[in-house]
XYZ file of N, CA, C and O in Angstrom:
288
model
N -21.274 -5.768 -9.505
C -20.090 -6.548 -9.267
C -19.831 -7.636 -10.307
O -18.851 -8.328 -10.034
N -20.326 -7.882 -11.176
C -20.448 -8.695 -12.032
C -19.000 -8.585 -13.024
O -18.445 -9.567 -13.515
N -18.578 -7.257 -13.173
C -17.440 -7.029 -13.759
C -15.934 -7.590 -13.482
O -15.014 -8.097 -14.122
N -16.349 -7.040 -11.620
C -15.025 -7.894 -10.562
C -15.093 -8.950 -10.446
O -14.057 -9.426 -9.980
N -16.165 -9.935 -10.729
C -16.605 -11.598 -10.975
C -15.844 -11.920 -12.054
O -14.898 -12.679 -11.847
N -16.037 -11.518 -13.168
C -15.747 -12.153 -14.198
C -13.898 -11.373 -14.362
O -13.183 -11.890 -15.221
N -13.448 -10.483 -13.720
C -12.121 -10.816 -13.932
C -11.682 -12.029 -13.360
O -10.486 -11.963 -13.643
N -11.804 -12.935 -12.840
C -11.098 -14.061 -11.823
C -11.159 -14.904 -12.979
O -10.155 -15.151 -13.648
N -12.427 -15.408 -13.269
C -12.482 -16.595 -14.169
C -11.595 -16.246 -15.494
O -10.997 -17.247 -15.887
N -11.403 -15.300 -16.135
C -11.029 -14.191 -17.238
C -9.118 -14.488 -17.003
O -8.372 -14.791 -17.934
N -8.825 -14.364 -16.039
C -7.465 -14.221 -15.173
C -7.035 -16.056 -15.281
O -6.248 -16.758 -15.916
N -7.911 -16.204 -14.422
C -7.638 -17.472 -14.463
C -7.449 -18.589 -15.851
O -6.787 -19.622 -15.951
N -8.213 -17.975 -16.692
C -8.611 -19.069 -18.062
C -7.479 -18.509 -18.561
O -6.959 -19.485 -19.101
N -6.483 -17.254 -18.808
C -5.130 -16.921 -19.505
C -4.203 -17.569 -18.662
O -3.183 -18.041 -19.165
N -4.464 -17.681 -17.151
C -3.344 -18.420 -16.861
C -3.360 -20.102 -17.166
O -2.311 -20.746 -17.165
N -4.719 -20.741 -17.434
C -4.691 -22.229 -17.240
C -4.120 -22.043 -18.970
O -3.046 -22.578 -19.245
N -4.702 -21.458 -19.820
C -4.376 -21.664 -21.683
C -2.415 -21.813 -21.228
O -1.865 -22.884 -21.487
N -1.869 -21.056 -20.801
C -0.239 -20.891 -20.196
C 0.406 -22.295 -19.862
O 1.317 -22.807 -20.513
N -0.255 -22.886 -18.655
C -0.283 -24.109 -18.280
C -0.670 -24.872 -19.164
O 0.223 -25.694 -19.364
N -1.696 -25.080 -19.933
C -2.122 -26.165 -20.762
C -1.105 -26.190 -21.973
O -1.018 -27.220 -22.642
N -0.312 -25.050 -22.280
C 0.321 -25.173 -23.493
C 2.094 -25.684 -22.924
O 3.099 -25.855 -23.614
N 1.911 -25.806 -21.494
C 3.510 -26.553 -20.938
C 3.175 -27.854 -20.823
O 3.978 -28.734 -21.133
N 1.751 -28.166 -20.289
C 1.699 -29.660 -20.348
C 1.227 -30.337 -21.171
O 1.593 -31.496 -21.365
N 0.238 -29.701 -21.879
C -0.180 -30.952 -22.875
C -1.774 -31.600 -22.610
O -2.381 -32.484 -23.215
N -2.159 -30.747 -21.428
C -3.327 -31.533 -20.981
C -4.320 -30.975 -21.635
O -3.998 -29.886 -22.111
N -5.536 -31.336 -21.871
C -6.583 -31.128 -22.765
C -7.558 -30.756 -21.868
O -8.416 -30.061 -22.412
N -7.763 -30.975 -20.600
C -8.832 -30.757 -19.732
C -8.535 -29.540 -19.062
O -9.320 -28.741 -18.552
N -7.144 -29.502 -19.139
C -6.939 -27.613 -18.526
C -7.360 -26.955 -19.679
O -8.170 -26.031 -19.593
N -6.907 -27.319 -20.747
C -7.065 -26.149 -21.903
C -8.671 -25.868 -22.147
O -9.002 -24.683 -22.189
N -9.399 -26.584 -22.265
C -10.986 -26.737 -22.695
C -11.673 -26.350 -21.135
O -12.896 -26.220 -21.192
N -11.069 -26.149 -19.766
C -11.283 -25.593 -18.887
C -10.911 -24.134 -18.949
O -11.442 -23.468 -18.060
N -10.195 -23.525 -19.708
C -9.138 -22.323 -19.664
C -10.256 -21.753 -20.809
O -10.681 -20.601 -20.901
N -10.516 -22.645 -21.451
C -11.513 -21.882 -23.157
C -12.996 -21.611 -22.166
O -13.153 -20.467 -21.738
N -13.533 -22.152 -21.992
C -14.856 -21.800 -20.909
C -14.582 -20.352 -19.991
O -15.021 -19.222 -20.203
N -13.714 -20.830 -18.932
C -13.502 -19.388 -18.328
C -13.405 -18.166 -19.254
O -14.116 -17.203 -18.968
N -12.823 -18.113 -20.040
C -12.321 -16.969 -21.046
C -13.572 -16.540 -21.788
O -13.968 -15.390 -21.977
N -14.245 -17.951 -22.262
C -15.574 -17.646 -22.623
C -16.537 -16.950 -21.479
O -17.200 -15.983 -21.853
N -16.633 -17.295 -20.382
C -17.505 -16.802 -19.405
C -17.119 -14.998 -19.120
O -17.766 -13.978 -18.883
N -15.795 -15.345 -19.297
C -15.355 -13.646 -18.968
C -15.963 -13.010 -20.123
O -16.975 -12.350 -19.888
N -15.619 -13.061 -21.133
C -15.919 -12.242 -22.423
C -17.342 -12.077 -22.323
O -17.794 -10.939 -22.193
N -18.107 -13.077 -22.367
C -19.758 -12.675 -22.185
C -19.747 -11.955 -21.701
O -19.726 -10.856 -22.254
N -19.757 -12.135 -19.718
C -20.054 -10.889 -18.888
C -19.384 -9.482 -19.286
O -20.034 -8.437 -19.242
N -18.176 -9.529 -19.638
C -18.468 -8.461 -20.036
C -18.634 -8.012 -21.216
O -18.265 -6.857 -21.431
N -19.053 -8.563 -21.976
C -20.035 -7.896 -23.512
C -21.576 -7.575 -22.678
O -22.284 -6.573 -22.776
N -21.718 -8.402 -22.120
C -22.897 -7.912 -22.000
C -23.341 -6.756 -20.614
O -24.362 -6.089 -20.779
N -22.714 -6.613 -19.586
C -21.958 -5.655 -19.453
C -21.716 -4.192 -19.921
O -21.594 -3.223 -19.171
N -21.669 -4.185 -21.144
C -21.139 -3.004 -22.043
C -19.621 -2.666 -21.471
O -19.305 -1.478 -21.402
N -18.802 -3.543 -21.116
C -17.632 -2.926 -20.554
C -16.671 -3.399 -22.148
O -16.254 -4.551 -22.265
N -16.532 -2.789 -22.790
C -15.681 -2.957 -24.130
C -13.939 -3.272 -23.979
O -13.500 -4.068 -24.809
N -13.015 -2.739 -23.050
C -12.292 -2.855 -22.926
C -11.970 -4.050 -22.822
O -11.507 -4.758 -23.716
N -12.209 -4.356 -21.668
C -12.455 -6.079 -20.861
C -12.981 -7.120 -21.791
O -12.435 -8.211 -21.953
N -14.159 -6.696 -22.443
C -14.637 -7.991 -23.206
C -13.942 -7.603 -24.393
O -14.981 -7.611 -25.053
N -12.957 -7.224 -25.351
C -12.390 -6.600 -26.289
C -11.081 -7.895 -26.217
O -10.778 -8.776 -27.022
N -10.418 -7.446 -24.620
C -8.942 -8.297 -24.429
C -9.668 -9.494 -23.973
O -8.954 -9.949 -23.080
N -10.715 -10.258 -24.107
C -10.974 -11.531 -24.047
C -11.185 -11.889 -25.413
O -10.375 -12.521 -26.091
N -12.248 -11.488 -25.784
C -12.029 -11.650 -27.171
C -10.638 -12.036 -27.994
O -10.367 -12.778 -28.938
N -10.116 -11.393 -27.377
C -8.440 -11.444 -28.216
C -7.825 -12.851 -27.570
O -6.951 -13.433 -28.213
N -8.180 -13.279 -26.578
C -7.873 -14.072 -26.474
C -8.427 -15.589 -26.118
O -7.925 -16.243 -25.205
N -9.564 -16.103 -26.972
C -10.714 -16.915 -27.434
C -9.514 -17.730 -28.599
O -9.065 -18.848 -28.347
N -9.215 -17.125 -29.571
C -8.332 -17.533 -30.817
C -7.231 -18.611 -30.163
O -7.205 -19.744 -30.644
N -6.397 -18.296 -29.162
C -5.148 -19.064 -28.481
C -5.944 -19.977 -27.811
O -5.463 -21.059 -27.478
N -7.258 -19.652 -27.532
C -7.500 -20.910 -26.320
C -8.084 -21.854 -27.118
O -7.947 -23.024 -26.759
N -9.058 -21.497 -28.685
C -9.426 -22.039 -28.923
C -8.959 -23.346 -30.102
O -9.498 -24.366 -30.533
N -7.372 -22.480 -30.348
C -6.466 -23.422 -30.959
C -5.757 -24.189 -30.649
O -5.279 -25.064 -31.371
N -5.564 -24.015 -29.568
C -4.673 -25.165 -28.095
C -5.934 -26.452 -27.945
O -5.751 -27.655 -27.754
N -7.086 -25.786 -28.090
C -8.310 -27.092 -27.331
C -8.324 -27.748 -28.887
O -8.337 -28.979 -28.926
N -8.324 -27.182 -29.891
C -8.047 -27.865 -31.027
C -7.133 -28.792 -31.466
O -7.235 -29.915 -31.960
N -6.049 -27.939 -31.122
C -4.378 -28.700 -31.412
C -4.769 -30.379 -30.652
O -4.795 -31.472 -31.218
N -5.050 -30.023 -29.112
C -4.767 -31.247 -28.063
C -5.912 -32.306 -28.243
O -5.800 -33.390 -27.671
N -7.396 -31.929 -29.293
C -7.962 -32.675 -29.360
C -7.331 -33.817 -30.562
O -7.669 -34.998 -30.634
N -6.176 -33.007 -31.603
C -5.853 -33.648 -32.337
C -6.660 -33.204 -33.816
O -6.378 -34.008 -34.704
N -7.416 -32.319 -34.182
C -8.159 -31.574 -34.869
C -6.501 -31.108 -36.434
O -6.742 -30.365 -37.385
């Protein structure tokens, strides 16, 4: 079950990066980069490629939003 675990957090961290880029807040976004991170692990490690493939893809947006809002 580890796969159906890590879609929520995975789900959730694309929807908070969404939110963080309407408001401006820095603690959703760097909350949204973790989840996304947590998803992608489980499933790399996992071996589920698909899943950890479309997280991967999306590490880059979360991790330039937590950048942008730190002021970087």
């Amino acid at each position: 079950m580890p796969l159906d675990w890590a879609m929520t957090p995975g789900r959730m961290g694309v929807a908070m990066v969404t939110t963080a880029e309407g408001t401006g807040e820095l603690a959703v976004a760097e909350a949204a980069l973790a989840e996304i991170e947590t998803a992608h692990a489980t499933m790399a490690a996992a071996g589920h490629g698909p899943f950890a493939s479309y997280y991967e893809g999306q590490l880059p947006r979360a991790r330039a939003l937590v950048a942008r809002l730190r002021g970087a």
